[in-house]
XYZ file of C-alpha atoms in Angstrom:
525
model
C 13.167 -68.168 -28.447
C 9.531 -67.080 -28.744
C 10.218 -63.653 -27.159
C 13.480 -63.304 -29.316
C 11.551 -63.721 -32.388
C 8.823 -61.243 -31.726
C 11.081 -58.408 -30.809
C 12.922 -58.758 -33.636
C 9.810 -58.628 -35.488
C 8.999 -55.397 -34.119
C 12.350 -53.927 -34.686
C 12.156 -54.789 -38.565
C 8.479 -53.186 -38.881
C 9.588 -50.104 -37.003
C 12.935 -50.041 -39.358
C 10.577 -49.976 -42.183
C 7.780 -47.657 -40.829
C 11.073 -45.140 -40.127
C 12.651 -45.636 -43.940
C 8.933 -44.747 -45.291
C 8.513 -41.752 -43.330
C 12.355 -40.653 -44.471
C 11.490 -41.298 -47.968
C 8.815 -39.178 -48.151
C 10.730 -36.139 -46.125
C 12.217 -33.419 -48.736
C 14.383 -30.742 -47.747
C 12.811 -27.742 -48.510
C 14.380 -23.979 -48.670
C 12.807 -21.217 -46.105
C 13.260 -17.911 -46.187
C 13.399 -15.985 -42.795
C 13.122 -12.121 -42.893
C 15.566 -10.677 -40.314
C 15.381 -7.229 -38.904
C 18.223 -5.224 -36.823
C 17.470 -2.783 -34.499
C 18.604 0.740 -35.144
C 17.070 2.368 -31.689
C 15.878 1.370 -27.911
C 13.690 3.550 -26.246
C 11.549 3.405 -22.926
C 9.725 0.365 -23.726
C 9.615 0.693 -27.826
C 12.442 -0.429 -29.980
C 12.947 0.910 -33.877
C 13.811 -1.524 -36.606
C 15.352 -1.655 -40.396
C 14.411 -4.558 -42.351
C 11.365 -6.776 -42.401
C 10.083 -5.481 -45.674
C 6.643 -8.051 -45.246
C 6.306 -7.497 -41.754
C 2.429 -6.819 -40.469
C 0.665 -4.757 -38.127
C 0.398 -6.357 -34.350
C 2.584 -9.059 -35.483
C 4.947 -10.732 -32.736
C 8.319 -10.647 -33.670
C 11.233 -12.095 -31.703
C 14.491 -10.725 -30.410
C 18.119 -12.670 -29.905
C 17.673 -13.866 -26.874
C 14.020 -14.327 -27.213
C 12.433 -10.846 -26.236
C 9.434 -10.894 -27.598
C 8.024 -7.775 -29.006
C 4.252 -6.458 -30.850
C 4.662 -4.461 -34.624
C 2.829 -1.194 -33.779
C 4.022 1.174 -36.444
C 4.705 0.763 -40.565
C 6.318 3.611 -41.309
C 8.589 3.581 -44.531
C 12.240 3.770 -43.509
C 11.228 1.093 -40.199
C 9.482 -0.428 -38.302
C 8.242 0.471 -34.296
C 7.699 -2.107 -32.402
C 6.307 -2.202 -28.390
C 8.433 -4.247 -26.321
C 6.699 -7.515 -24.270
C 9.646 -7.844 -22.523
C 12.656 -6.301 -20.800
C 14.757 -4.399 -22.462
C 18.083 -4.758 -20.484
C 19.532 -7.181 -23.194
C 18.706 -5.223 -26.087
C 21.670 -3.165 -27.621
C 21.515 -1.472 -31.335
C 22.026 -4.104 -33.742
C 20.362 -6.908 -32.420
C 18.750 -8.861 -34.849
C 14.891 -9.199 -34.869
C 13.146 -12.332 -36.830
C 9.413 -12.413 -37.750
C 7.272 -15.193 -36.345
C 4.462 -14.965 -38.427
C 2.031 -14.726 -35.461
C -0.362 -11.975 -33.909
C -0.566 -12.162 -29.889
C -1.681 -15.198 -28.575
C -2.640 -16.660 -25.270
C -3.088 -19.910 -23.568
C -6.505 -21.079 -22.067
C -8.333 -23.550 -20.510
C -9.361 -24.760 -17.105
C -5.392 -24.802 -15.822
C -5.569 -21.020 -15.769
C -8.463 -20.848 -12.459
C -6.162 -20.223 -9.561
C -3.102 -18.888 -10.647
C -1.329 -15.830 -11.342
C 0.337 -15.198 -14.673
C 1.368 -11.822 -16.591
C -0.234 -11.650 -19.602
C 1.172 -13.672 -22.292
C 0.665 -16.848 -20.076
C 3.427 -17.154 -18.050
C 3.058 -18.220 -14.161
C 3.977 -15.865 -11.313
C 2.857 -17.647 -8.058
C 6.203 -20.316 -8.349
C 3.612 -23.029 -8.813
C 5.240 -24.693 -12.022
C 4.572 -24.430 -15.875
C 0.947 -24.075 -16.553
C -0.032 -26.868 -19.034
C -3.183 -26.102 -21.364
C -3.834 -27.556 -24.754
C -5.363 -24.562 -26.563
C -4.235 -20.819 -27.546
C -6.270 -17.854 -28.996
C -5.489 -14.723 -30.394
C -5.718 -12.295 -27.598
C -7.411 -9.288 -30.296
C -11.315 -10.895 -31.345
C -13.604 -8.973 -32.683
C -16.908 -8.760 -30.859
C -19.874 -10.641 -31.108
C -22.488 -9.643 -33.354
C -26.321 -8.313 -32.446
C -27.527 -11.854 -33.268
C -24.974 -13.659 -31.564
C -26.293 -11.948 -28.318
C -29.328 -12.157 -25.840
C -31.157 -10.287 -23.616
C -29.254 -9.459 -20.061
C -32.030 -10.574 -17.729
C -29.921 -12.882 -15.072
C -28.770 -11.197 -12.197
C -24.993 -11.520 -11.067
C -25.446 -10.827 -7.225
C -22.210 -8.850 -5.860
C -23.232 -9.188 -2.397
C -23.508 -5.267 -1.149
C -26.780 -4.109 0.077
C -26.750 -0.636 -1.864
C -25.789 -2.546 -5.432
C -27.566 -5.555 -5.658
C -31.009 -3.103 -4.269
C -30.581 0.030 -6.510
C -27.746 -0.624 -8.893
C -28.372 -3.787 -9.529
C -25.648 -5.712 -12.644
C -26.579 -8.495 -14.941
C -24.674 -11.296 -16.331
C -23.477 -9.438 -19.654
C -23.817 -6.239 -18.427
C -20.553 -3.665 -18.542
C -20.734 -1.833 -15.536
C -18.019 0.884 -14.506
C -16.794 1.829 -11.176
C -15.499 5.119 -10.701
C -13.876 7.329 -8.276
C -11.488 9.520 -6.746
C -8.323 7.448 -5.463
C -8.693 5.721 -2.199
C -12.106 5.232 -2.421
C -12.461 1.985 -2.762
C -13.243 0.680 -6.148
C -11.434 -2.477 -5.873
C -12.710 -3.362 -2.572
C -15.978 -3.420 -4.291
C -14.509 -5.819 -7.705
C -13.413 -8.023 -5.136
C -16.462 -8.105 -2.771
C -18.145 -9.149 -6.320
C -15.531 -11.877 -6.469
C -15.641 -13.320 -3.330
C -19.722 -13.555 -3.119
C -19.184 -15.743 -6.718
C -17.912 -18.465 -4.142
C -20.321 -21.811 -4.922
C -22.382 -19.726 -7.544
C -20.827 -21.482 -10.804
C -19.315 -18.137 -11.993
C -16.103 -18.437 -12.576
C -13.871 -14.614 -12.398
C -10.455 -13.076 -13.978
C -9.184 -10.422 -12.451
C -6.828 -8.300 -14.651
C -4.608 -5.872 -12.695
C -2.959 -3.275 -15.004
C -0.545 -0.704 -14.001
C -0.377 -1.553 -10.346
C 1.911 -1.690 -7.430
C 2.939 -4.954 -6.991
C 2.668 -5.055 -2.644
C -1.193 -4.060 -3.542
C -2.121 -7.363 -6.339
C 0.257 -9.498 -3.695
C -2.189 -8.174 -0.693
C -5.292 -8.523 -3.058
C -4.226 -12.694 -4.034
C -3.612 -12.977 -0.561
C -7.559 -11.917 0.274
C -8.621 -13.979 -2.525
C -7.000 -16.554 -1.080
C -8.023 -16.360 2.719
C -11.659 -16.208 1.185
C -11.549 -19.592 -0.521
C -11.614 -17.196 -4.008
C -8.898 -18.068 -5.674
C -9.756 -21.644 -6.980
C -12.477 -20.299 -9.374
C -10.299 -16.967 -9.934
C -7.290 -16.199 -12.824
C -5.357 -13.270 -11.510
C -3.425 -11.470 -14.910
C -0.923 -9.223 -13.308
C 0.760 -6.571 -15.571
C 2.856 -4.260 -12.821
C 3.657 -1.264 -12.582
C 7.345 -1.822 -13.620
C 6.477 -4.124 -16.276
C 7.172 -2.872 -20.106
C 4.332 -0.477 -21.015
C 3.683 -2.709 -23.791
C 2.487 -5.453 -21.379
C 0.282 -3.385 -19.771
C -1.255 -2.422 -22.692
C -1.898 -6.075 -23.929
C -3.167 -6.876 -20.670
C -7.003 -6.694 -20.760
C -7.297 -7.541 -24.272
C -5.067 -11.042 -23.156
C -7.454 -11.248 -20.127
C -10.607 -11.316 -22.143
C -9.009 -13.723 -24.742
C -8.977 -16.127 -21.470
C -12.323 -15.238 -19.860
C -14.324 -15.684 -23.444
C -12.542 -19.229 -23.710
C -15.041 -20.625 -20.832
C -17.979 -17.786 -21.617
C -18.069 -19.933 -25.216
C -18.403 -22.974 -23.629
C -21.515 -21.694 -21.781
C -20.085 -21.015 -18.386
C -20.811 -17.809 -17.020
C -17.813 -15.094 -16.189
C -16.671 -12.450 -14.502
C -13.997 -9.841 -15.343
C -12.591 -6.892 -13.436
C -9.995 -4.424 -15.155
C -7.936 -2.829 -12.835
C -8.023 -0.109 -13.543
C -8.474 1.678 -17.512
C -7.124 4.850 -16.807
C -3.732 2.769 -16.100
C -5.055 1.499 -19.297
C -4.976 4.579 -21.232
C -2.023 6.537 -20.021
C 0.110 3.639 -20.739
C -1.217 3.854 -24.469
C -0.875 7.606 -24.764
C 2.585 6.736 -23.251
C 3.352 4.056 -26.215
C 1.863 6.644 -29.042
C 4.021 10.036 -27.888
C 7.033 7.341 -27.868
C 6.365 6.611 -31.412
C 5.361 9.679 -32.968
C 2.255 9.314 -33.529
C -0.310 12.494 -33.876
C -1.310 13.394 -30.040
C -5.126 14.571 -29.745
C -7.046 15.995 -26.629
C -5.222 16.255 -23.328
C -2.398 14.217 -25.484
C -4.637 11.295 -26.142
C -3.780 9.660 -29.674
C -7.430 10.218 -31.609
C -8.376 6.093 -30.687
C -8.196 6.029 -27.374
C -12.013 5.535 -27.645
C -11.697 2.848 -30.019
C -9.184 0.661 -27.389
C -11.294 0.578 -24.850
C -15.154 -0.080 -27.122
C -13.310 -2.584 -28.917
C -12.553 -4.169 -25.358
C -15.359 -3.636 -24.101
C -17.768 -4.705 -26.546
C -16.646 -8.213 -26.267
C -18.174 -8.525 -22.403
C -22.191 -9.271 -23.359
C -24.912 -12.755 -22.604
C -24.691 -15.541 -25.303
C -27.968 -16.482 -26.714
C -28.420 -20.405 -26.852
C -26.620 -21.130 -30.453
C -23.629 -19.425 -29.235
C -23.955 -21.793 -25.974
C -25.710 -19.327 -23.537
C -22.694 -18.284 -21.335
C -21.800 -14.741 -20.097
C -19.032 -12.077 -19.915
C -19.773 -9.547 -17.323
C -17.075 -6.660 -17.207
C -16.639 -4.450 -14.415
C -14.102 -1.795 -15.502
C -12.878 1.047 -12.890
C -11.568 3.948 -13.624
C -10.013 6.768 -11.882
C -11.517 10.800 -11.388
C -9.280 13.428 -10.675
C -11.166 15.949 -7.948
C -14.773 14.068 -8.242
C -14.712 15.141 -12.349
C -16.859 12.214 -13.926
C -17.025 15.039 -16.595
C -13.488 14.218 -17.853
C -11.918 12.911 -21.142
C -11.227 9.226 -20.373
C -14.724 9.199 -17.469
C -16.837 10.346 -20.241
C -15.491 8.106 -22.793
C -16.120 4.959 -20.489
C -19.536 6.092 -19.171
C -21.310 6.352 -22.976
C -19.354 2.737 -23.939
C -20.952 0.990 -20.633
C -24.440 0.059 -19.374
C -24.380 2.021 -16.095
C -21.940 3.582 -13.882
C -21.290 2.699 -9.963
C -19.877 6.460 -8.463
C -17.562 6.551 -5.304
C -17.704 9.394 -3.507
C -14.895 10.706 -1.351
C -16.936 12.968 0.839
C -19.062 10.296 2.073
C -15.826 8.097 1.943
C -14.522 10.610 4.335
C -18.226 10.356 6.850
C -17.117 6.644 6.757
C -20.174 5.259 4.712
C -18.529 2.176 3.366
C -18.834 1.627 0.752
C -19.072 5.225 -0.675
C -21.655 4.716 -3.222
C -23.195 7.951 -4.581
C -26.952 6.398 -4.879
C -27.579 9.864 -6.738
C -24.982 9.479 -9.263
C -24.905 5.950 -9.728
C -27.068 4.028 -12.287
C -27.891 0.368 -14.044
C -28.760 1.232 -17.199
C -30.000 -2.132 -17.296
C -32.096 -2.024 -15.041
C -34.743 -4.034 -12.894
C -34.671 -6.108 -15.672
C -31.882 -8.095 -13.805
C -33.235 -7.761 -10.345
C -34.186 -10.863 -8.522
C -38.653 -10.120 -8.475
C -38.445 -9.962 -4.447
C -36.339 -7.037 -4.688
C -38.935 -5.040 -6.829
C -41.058 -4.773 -3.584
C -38.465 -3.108 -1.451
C -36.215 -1.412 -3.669
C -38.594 1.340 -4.614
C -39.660 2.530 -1.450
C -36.085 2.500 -0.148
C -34.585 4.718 -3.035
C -37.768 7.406 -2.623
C -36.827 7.942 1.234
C -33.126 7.587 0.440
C -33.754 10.437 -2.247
C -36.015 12.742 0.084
C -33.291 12.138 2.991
C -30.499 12.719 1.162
C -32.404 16.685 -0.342
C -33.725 17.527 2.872
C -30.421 16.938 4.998
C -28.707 19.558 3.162
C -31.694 22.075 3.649
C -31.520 20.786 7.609
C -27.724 22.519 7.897
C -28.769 25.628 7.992
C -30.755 24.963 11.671
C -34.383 25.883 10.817
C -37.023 24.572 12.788
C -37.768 21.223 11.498
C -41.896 20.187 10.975
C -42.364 17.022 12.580
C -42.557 15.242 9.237
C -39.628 16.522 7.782
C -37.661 15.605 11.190
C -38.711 11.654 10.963
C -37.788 11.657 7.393
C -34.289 12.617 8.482
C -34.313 10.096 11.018
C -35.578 7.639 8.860
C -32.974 8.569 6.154
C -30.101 8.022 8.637
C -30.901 4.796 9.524
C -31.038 4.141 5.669
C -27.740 5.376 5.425
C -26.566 3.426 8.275
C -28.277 0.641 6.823
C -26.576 0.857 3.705
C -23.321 0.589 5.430
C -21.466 -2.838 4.511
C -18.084 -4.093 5.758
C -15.309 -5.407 3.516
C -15.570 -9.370 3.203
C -19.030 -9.644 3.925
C -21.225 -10.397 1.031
C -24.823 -10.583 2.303
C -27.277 -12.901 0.811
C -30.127 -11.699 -1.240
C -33.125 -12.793 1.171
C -31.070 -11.057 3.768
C -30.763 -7.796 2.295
C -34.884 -7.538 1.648
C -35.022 -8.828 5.352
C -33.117 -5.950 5.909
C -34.633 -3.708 3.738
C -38.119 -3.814 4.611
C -37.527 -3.564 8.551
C -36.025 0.149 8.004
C -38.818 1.457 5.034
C -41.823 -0.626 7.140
C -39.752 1.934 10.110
C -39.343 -1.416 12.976
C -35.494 0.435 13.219
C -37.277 3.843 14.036
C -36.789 2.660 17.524
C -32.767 1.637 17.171
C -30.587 4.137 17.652
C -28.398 5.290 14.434
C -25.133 3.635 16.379
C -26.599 0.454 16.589
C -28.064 -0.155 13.483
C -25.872 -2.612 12.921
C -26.055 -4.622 15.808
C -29.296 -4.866 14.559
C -28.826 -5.868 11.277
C -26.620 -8.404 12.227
C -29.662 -10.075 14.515
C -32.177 -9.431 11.583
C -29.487 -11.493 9.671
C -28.867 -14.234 11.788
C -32.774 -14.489 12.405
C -33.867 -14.649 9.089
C -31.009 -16.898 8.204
C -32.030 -19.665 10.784
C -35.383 -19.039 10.804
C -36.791 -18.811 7.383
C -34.281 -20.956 4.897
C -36.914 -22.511 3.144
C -37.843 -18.831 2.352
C -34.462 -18.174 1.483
C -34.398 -20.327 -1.166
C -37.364 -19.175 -2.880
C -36.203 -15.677 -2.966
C -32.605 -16.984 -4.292
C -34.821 -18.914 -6.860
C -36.437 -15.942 -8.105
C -39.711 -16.462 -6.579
C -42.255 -13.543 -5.632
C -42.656 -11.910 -2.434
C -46.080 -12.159 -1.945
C -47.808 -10.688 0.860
C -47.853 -13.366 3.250
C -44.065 -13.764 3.012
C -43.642 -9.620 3.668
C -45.378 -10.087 6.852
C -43.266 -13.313 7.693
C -40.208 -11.414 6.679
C -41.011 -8.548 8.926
C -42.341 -10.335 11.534
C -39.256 -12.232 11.857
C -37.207 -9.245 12.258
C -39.782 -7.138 14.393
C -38.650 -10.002 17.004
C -35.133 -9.955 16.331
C -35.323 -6.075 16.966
C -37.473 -6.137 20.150
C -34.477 -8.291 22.222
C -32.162 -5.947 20.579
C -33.360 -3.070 21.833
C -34.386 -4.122 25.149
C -30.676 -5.064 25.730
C -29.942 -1.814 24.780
C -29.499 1.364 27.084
C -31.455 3.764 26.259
C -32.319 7.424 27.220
C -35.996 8.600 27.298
C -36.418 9.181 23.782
C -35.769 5.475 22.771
C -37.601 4.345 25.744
C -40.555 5.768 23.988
C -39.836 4.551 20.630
C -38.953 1.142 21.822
C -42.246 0.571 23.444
C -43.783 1.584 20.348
C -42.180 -1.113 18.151
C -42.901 -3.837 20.991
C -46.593 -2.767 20.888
């Protein structure tokens, strides 16, 4: 009876909780502007109506198409598709939403691939996430940011020495095609692994067999749990494309505002920028140089400008953007290059003649700058990285004065040598980040000249016992150097002590001709 009586008491106080909320309920009139389109075009659609409609306002389609307001002209309205256009037909009715472009973020995002209004690609179910933002911000102001003085380690010898990147630096990688900018973006990725830096990686305009074979490396390498892949293809609307990066940031500032630090790689901008001069000649508007609407500068600073370090009120985090672009016949002289190298702190160059000697990566040191700085540099660095850019530099003018087969002064003939086995040095494979103690390991044995003695085809065999030396050997010195500790003197000679041993059994397993024989006795003396 007991039991009888109290649910019956908790029917009649939900009965009455239910008749107050009804009471208070009015029905209320809205009015809902309706547009009909009058034209489809390649990715653009032209509508009549929606007198109060605004600029990069989402507006919706029967059948739910979604689509972005990108011209107010007087007699309609041009909007950029978001979606197929298959089911569109003149005369379908369009219906305001009210909204600008908006994105979901949060922590659900790291590991899976979505396009970029949210939705999952990888067939691993709806992605759940409790917050959206607008994916257009403006940027942060001048006292909103910091100084870049933290160094985001990438892993590659010839970067992290003499290019080196900060976290909130914008640094650009350009280069012919095939040349291997993204290898380089994802290097960066994969040597984030346990460093608390969590990475988006936005792919715009590309094929998709190339992102699938790209997730797939991400994968293998244990990236993908810290990484968001947005993927806007190749086929996609041109509209989604050219929301892509601006979506992209939206989700990498969510966790850069929480004071996380983050990494984001745009894939590539001159995708980027076709695909807006594309969207532009479709709807009439004025064309400028090389058919470029007149703010195609403004797209990409706007973008950009949002990538920069926190200082501690707004939480300390990071956005570090590495955009890559693409040069037609080694021009870094043209429109969209030039636009992208005065918007960014420093520029890393690809070149496709050393691509084609084989020195992987095919970074022009020459060409290639930090306009940051050592100001980002981990101190040990500082002690190597000089010396090794002045005989890189002297190598690199000598070699072509060497072509021409005068006779060499004995000086000039072991710089050469000594510039080689910089160059060979310098020499990285894919999916090998090296760690930073490693590298000045490295480093110093060729400028102190204990690899004079290895020949240029074995340099890496080598390097790979300097490595493994140093890396067994001297951890506790590791970790100083990875803590930003000094190299003083004593460590140097450690340092090079260590490898002057690892060398010696190298090269006495080595066959050699007469010449090395010479050279290797020097080194063990």
């Amino acid at each position: 009876m007991k039991k009888e009586e109290g649910l019956q008491t908790v029917v009649e106080n939900n009965f009455a909780l239910y008749t107050q909320v009804l009471d208070r309920q009015e029905a209320k009139l809205r009015s809902h502007e309706i547009g009909i389109v009058q034209s489809i075009g390649q990715g653009i659609a032209k509508i009549i109506g929606l007198p109060n409609v605004q600029s990069e306002e989402i507006v919706r389609f029967t059948g739910g198409s979604l689509g972005l307001v990108f011209n107010l002209d007087p007699e309609e309205v041009g909007v950029v598709l978001l979606d197929s256009s298959d089911q569109l037909q003149s005369g379908t009715e369009v219906r305001r939403t009210g909204k600008v472009l908006d994105v979901p973020v949060g922590e659900a995002l790291l590991g899976r691939v979505i396009d970029p209004l949210g939705r999952p690609l990888d067939g691993k179910g709806i992605i759940r996430t409790s917050q959206r933002r607008p994916a257009e911000r403006n940027a942060p102001t001048i006292m909103d940011r910091a100084l870049v003085n933290v160094p985001l380690q990438t892993g590659i010898k010839a970067i992290d020495a003499l290019i080196p990147i900060g976290r909130g630096q914008r640094e650009l990688i350009l280069g012919d095609r095939q040349t291997g900018k993204t290898g380089i973006a994802l290097d960066t990725i994969i040597n984030q692994k346990d460093k608390n830096i969590l990475c988006v990686y936005c792919a715009i305009g590309q094929r998709s067999a190339a992102v699938a074979k790209l997730i797939a490396d991400l994968e293998n390498q244990g990236a993908m749990p810290y990484t968001t892949v947005v993927m806007a293809a190749g086929e996609d609307p041109p509209g989604l494309q050219y929301v892509a990066p601006y979506a992209a940031t939206a989700m990498a500032e969510y966790f850069a505002d929480q004071g996380r630090d983050v990494l984001i790689v745009y894939d590539d901008l001159t995708n980027h920028a076709r695909t807006y001069r594309e969207i532009s000649l479709l709807m009439r508007r004025p064309p400028g140089r090389e058919a470029y609407p007149g703010d195609i500068f403004y797209i990409h600073s706007r973008l950009l400008e949002r990538s920069t370090h926190f200082n501690d009120k707004r939480g300390g985090g990071s956005l570090t953007a590495l955009p890559i672009i693409e040069t037609e016949a080694q021009n870094i002289a043209a429109y969209i290059p030039t636009n992208l190298i005065s918007i960014t702190d420093g520029q890393i160059y690809l070149s496709p003649i050393l691509f084609q000697k084989g020195v992987l990566p095919a970074i022009d040191i020459g060409k290639s700058v930090s306009r940051v700085g050592g100001k980002t540099q981990l101190p040990a660095y500082r002690a190597v990285s000089g010396d090794l850019r002045l005989s890189y530099s002297q190598f690199e003018e000598l070699e072509a004065f060497s072509r021409f087969g005068t006779r060499l002064e004995e000086s000039t003939r072991l710089t050469l040598e000594r510039g080689q086995r910089v160059r060979e040095m310098l020499k990285q494979k894919q999916y090998a980040p090296m760690p930073a103690a490693v590298q000045i390991g490295v480093m110093l044995s060729v400028t102190a000249g204990l690899l004079d003695a290895v020949p240029t085809a074995k340099i890496a065999i080598a390097e790979q016992a300097i490595a493994q030396a140093i890396s067994t050997q001297l951890a506790d010195l590791c970790l100083q150097i990875e803590n930003g500790s000094v190299l003083t003197d004593s460590d140097r000679d450690l340092l090079l002590k260590t490898a002057k041993t690892a060398i010696s059994i190298v090269v006495k397993d080595l066959p050699k001709d007469s010449k090395d024989i010479k050279n290797s006795k020097n080194i063990k003396e």
